[in-house]
Short mmCIF file of C-alpha atoms and ligand atoms in Angstrom, two decimals:
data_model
loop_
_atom_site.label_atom_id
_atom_site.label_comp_id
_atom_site.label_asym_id
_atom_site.label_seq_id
_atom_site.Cartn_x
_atom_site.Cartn_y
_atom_site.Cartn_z
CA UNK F 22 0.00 0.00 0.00
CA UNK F 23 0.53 3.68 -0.95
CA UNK F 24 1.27 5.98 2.40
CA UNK F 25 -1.01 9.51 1.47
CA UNK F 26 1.42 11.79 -0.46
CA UNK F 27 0.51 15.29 -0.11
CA UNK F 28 2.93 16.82 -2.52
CA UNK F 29 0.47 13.87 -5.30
CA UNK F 30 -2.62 15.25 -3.66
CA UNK F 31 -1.37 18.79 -4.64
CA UNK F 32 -0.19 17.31 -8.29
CA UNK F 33 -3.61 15.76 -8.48
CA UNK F 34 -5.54 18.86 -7.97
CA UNK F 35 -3.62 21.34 -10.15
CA UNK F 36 -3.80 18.80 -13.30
CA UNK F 37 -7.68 17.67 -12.53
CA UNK F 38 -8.25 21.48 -12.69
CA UNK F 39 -6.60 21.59 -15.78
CA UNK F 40 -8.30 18.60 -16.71
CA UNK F 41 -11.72 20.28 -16.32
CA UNK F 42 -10.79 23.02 -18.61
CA UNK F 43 -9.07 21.14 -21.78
CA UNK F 44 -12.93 18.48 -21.09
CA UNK F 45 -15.23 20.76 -23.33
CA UNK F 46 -12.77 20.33 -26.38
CA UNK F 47 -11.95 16.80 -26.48
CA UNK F 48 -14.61 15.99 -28.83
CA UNK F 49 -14.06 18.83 -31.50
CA UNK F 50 -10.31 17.65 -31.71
CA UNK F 51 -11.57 13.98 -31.93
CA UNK F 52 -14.15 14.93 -34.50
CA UNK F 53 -11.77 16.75 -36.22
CA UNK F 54 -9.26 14.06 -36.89
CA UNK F 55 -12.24 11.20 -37.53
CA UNK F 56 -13.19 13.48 -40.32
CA UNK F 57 -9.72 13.58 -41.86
CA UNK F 58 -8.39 10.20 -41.67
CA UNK F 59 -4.86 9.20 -43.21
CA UNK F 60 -3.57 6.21 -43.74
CA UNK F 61 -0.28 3.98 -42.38
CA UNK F 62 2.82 6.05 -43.12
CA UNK F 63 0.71 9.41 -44.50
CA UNK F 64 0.20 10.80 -41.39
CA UNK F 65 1.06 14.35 -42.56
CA UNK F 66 -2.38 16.54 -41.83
CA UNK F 67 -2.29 14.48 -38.55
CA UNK F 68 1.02 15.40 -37.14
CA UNK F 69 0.74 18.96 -38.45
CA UNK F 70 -2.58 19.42 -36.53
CA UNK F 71 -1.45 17.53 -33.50
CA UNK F 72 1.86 19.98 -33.82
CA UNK F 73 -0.49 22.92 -34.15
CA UNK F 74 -2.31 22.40 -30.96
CA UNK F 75 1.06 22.18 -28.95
CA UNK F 76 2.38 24.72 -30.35
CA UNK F 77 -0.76 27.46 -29.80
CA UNK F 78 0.01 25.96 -26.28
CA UNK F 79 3.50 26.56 -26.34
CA UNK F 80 4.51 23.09 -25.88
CA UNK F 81 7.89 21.97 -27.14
CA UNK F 82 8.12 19.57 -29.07
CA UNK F 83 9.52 17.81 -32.19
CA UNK F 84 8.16 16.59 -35.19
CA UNK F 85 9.12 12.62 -36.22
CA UNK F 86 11.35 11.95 -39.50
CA UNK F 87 9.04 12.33 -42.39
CA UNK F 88 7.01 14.76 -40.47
CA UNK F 89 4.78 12.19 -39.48
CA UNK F 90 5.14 11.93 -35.65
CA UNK F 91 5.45 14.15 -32.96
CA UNK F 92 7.37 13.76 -29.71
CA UNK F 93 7.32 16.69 -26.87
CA UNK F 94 10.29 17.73 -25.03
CA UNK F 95 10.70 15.91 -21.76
CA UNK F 96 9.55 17.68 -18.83
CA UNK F 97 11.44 16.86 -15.83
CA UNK F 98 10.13 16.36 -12.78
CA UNK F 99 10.48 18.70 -9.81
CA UNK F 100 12.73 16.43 -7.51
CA UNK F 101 15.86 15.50 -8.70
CA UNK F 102 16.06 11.94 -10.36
CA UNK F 103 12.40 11.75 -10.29
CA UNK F 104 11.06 9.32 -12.74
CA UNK F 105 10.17 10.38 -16.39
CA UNK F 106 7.17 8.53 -18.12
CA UNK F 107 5.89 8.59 -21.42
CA UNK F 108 2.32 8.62 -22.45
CA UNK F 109 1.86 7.58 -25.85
CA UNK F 110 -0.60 7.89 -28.93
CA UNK F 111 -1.26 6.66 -32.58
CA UNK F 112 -2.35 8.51 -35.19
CA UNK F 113 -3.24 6.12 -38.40
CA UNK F 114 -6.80 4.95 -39.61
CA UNK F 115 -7.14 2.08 -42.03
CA UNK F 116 -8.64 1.03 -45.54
CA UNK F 117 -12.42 0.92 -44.15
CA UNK F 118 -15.57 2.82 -46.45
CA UNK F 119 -17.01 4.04 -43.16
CA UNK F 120 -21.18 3.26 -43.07
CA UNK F 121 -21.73 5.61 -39.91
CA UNK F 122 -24.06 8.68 -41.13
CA UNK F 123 -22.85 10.30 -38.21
CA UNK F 124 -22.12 14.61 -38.81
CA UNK F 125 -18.58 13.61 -37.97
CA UNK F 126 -18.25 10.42 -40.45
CA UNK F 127 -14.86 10.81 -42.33
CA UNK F 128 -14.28 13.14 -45.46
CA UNK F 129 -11.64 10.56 -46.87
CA UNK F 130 -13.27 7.92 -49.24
CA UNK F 131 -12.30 4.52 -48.69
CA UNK F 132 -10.12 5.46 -45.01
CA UNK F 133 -11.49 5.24 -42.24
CA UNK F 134 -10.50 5.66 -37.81
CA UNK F 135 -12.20 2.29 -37.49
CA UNK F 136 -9.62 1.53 -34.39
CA UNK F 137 -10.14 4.26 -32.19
CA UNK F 138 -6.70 6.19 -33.29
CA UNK F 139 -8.53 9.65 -33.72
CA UNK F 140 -9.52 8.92 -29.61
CA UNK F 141 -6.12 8.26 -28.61
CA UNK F 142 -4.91 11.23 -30.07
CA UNK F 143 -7.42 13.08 -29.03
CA UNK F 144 -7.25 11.98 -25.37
CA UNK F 145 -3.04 12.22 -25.62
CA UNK F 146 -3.77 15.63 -26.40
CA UNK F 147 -6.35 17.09 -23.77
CA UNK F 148 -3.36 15.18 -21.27
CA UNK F 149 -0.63 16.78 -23.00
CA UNK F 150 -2.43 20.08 -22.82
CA UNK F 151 -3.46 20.51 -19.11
CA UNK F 152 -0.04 18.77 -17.98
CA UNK F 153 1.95 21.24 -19.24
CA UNK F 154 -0.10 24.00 -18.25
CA UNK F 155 -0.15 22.56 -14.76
CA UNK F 156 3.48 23.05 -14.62
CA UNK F 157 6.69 20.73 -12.81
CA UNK F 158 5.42 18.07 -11.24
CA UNK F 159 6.78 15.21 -9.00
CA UNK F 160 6.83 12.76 -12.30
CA UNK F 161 8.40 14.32 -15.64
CA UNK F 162 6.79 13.09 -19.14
CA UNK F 163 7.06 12.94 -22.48
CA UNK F 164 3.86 12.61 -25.03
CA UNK F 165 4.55 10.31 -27.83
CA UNK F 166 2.61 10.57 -31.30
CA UNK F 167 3.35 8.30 -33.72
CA UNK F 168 2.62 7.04 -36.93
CA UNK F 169 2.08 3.43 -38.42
CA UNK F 170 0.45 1.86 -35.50
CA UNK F 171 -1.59 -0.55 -38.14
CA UNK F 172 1.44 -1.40 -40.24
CA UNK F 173 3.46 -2.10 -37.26
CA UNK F 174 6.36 0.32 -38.21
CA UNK F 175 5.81 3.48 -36.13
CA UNK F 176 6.60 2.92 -32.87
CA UNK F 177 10.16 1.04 -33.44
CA UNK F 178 10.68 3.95 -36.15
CA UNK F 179 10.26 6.54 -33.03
CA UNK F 180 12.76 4.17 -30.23
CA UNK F 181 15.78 4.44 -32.88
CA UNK F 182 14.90 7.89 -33.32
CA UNK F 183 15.02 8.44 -29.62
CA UNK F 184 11.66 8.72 -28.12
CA UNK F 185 12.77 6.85 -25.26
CA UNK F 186 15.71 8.28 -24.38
CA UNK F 187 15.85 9.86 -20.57
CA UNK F 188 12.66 7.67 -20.21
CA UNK F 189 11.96 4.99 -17.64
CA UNK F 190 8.20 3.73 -18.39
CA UNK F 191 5.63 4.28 -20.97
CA UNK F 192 1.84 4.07 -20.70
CA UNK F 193 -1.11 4.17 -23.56
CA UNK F 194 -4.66 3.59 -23.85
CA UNK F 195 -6.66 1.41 -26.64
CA UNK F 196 -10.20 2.03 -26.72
CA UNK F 197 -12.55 -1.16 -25.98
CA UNK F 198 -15.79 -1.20 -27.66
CA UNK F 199 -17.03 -4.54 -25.33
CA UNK F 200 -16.63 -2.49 -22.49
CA UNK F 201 -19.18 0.27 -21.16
CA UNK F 202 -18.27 3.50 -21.13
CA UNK F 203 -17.06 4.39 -17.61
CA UNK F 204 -15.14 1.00 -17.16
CA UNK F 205 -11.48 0.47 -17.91
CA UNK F 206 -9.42 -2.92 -18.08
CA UNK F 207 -5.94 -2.99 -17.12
CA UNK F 208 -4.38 -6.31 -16.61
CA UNK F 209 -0.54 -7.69 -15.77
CA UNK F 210 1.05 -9.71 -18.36
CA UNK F 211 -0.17 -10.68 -21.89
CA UNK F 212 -2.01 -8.17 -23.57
CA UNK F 213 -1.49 -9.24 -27.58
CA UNK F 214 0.20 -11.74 -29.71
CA UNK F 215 3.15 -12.10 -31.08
CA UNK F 216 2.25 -11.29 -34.84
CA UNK F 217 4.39 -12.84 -37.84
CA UNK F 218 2.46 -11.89 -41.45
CA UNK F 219 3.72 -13.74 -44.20
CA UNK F 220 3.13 -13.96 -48.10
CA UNK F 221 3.90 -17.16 -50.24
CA UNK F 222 4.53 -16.96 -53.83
CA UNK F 223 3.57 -20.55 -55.90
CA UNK F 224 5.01 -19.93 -59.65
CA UNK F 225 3.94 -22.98 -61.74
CA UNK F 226 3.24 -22.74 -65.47
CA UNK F 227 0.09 -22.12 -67.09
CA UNK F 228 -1.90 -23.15 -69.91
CA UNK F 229 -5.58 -24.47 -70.99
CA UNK F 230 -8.04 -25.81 -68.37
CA UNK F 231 -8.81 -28.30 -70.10
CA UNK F 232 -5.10 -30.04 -70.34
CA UNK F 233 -4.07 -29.71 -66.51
CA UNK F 234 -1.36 -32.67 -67.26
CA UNK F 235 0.48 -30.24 -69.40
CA UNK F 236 0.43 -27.58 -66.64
CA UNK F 237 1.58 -26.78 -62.96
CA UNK F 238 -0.96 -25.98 -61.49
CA UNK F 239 -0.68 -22.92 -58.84
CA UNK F 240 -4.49 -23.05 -57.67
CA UNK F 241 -4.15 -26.72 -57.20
CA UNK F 242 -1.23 -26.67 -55.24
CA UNK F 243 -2.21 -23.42 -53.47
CA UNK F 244 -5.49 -25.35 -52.35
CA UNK F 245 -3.83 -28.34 -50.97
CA UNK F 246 -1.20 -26.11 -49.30
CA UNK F 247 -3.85 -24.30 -47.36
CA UNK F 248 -5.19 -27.22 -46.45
CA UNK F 249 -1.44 -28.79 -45.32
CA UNK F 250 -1.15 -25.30 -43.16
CA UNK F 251 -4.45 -25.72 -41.62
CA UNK F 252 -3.61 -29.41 -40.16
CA UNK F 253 0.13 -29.07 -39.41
CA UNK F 254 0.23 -26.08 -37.97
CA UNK F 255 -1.59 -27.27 -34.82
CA UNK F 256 -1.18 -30.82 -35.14
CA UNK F 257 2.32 -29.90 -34.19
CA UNK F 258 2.09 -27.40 -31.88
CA UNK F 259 1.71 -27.97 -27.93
CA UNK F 260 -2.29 -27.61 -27.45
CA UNK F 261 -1.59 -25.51 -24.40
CA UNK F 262 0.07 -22.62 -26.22
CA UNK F 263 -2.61 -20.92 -27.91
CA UNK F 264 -1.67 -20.32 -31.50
CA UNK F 265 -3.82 -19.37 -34.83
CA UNK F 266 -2.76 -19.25 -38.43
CA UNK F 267 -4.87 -17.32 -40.77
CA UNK F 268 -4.19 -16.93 -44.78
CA UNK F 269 -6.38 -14.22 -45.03
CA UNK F 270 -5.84 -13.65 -48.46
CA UNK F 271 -6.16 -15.74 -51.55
CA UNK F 272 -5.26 -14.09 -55.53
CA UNK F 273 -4.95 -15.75 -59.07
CA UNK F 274 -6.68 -16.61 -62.06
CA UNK F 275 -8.83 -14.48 -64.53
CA UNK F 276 -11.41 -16.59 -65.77
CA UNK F 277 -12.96 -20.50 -66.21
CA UNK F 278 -11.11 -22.68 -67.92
CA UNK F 279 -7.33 -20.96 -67.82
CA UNK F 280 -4.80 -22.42 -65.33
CA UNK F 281 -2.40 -18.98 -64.14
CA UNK F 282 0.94 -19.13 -63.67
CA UNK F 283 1.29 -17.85 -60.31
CA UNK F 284 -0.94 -17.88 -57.15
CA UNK F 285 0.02 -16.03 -54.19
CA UNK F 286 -1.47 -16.46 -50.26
CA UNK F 287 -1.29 -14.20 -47.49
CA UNK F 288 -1.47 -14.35 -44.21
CA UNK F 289 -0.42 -14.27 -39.94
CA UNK F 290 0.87 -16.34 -37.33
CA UNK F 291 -0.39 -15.50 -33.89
CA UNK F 292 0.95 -16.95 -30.44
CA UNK F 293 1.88 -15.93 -26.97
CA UNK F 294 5.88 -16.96 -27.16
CA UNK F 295 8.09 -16.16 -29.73
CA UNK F 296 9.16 -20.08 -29.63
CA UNK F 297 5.24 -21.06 -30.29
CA UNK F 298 5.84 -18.83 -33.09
CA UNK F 299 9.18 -19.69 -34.54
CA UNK F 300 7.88 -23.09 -34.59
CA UNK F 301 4.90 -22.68 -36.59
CA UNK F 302 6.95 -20.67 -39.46
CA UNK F 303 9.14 -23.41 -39.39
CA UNK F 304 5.79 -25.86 -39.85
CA UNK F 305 5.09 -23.91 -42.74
CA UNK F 306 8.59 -23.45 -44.22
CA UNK F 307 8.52 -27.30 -44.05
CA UNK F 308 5.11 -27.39 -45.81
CA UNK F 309 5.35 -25.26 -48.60
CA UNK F 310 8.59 -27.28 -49.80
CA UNK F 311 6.62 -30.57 -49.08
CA UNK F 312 3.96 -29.16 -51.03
CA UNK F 313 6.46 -27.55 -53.93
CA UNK F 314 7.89 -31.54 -54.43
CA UNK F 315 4.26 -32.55 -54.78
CA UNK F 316 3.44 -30.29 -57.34
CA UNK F 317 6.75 -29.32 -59.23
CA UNK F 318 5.50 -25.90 -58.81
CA UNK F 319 7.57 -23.18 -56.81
CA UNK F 320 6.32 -22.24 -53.56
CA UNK F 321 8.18 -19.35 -51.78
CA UNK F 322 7.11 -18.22 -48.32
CA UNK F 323 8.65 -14.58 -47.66
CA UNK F 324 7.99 -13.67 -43.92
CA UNK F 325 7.81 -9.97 -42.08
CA UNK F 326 9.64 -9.38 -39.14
CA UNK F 327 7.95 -11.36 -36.14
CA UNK F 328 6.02 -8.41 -33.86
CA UNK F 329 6.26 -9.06 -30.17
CA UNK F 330 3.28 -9.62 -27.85
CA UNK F 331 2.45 -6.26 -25.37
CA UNK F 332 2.75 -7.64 -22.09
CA UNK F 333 1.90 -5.14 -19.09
CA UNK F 334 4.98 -4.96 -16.01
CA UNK F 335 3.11 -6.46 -13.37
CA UNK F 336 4.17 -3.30 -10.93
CA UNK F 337 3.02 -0.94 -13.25
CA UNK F 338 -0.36 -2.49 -14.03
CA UNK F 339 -1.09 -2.32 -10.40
CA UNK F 340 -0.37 1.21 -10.28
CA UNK F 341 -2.42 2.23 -12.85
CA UNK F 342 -5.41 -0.07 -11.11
CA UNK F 343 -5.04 1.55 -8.75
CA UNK F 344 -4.93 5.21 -10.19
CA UNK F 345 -8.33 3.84 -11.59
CA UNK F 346 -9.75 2.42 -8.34
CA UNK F 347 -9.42 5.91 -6.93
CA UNK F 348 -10.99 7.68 -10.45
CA UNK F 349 -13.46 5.54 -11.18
CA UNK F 350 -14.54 2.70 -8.11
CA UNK F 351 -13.16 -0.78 -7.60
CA UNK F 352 -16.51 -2.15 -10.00
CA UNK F 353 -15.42 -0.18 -12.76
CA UNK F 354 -11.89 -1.68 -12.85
CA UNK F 355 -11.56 -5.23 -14.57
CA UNK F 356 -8.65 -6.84 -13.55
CA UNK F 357 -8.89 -10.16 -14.97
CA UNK F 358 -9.32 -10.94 -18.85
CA UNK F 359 -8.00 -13.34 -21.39
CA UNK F 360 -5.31 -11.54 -23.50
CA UNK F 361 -6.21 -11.14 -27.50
CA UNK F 362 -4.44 -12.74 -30.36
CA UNK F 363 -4.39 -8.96 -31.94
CA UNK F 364 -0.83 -7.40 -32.20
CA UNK F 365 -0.15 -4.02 -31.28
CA UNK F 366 3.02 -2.08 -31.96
CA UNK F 367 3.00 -1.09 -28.26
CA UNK F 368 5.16 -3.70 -28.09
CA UNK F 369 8.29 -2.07 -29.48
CA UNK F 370 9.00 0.33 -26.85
CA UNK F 371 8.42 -2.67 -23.98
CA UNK F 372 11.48 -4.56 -25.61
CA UNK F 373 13.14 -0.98 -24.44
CA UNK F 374 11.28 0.43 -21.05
CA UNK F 375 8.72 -1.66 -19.14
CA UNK F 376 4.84 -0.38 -19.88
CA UNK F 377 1.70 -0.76 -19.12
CA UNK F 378 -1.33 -0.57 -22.33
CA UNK F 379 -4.72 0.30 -20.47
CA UNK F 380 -8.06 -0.58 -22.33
CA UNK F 381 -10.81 2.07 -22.08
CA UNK F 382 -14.52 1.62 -22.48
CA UNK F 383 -16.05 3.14 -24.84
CA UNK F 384 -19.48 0.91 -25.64
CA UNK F 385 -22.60 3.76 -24.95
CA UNK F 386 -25.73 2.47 -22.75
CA UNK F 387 -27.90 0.24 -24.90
CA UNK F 388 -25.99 0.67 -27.71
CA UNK F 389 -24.90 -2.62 -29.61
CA UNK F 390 -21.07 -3.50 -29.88
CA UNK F 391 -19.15 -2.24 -32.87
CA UNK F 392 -16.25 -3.79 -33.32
CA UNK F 393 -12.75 -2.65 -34.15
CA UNK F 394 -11.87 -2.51 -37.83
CA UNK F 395 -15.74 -2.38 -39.48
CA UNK F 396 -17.25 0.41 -40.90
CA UNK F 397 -19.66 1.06 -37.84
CA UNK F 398 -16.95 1.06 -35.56
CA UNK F 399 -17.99 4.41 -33.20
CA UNK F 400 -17.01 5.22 -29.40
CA UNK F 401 -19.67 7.15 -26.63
CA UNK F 402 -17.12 10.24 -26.34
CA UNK F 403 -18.22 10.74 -22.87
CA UNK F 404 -14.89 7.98 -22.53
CA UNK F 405 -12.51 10.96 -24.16
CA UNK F 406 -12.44 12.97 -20.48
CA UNK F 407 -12.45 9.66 -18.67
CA UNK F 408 -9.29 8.62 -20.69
CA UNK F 409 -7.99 12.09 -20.68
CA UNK F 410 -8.24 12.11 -16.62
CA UNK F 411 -7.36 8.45 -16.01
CA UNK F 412 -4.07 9.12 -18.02
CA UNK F 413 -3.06 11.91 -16.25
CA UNK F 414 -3.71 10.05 -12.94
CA UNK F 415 -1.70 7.10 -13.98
CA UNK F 416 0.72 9.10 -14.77
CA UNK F 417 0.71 11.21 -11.42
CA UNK F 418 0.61 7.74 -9.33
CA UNK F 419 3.83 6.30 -11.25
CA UNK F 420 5.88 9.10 -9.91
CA UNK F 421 5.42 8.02 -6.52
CA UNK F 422 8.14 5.80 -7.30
CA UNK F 423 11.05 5.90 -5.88
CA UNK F 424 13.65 8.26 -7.87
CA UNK F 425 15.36 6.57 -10.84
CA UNK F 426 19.01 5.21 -10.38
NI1 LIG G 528 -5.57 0.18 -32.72
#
């Protein structure tokens, strides 16, 4: 247990007041960036109108190579060798036609903040803003924007170019549209999967439908490797580590009766370990040569780096439960849930500083769950001051640790 900590108590109230004056524009600035969605690594208009609101608030900061990112200067905490956390946000939407008819619905055809992005930045904002107008306090912090969050680029882009540095811990939010508005979730340990996409290439040779003997046949082979994937993968895997493989894309062909020379699959491993995941490459390394043999056809399997799981420091988590407790009452806290098979590029700055990703509710009072990534996806924006608040609390309570070494 915490001993009461007067000079937090004073922290506390100068940022909630804060906090109660940045409240009434949380939703304009989210509204604004729903409206102008950009995609995975064109995060310009973003970044310039996240760098726009810091600077009108004379914030200092600096914009991310390729202007699409924005760090703030750190500032330090009032004791000496006080800790120094970041708080961080993302700023890309995805290829979604959004279907909401909502005032608000985005300008961009075909692009889409179907993951809550244009929240996070909004609510790393309204934090950013009354924080620094609150002035030193006992914790220093750093906000981090940054780009790519759904190609899973941006946040090890921003760690080599220094985002971290003079840091010690780093805290976000996601949005959670199963969860009613006025609850959060923060759990210790596994939050997301370890996430390894991979495309495989089948050349064989083409010619008439009719005459498959004279061919290789890419669909052929391509539908029997699927099918290989689907039974080896787990067959050889240890049932109690969960792991999924999707091909979640299939292209080739034109028309009836014309066998194509090339076929090509696409698709993601997902596990808790990276050895649960090394493994099941290595399945389907095995595979697609077993399968090439077969078939006399070509079958290369190219693989993207393998993306870590997000998984919470224990000490933090508790920290930030109990920031929440105190915010929001024990019932609204959920402590317990099964971690997701999503990825999140949260990850790359854990492999640096220990973190802790917080989920925030965001479903409305009899309205049905939207999911993440479909074109009804919507929050209740009465979560944007909860989030706002509840990050700058988390924040406040981590720098009641002792002073950095
Ligand atoms: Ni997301």
């Amino acid at each position: 247990m915490f001993m009461a900590h007067p000079s937090l108590d004073d922290d506390r109230r100068r940022v909630d007041a804060e906090v109660d004056q940045i409240t009434g524009r949380l939703s304009a600035m989210r509204r604004h960036l729903h409206e102008n969605p950009e995609l995975s690594s064109r995060e310009f208009a973003t970044t310039s109108y996240v760098a726009r609101q810091l600077a009108g608030a004379k914030v200092n900061h600096r914009l991310a190579r390729g202007k699409r990112g924005v760090v703030t200067a750190i500032t330090p905490s009032r004791r000496s060798r006080g800790p120094v956390v970041a708080l961080r946000a993302d700023l890309d939407a995805l290829p979604i036609v959004e279907e909401n008819k909502a005032a608000y619905r985005s300008r961009q055809p075909g692009v889409m903040h179907a993951c809550g992005h244009d929240a996070h930045t909004a609510m790393l904002l309204g934090a950013t803003l009354a924080l620094h107008r609150a002035g030193p306090l006992e914790v220093g912090w750093r906000s981090i924007f940054q780009p790519e969050e759904e190609a899973g680029h941006g946040a090890r882009s921003l760690v080599r170019q220094g985002a971290l540095e003079g840091v010690q811990s780093i805290l976000a939010f996601h949005v959670d549209p199963t969860l009613p508005v006025g609850q959060v979730c923060i759990t210790a340990g596994p939050q997301t999967a370890f996430c390894q996409d991979f495309t495989i290439t089948l050349r064989g040779q083409g010619g008439h439908g009719a005459r498959p003997h004279l061919t290789i046949d890419p669909i052929a082979t391509a539908a029997q490797l699927i099918t290989t994937i689907y039974q080896a993968v787990p067959r050889q895997n240890d049932p109690r580590d969960p792991l999924v493989v999707t091909i979640g894309s299939i292209q080739s062909g034109q028309t009836n009766n014309v066998i194509p020379d090339v076929a090509t699959l696409k698709g993601t491993i997902r596990s808790f370990a990276e050895a649960t995941s090394t493994a099941a490459r290595e399945t389907v390394e095995r595979v697609c040569a077993g399968t090439a043999r077969a078939f006399r056809a070509e079958v290369r399997p190219e693989f993207d780096r393998l993306l870590p799981g997000v998984i919470n420091d224990a000490k933090l988590a508790a920290l930030c439960v109990a920031a929440a407790r105190e915010m929001l009452g024990e019932k609204n806290v959920v402590t317990e849930r099964r971690p997701s098979l999503g990825a999140e590029d949260f990850a790359d700055y854990l492999a640096t500083i220990p973190g802790c990703m917080m989920l925030l509710g965001t479903k409305g009072p009899g309205k049905k769950v939207t999911p993440l990534h479909t074109p009804t996806f919507d929050i209740d924006e009465k979560a944007l001051a909860i989030g706002t608040r509840l990050l700058a609390h988390a924040l406040l309570k981590l720098g009641q640790e002792p002073p950095a070494c």
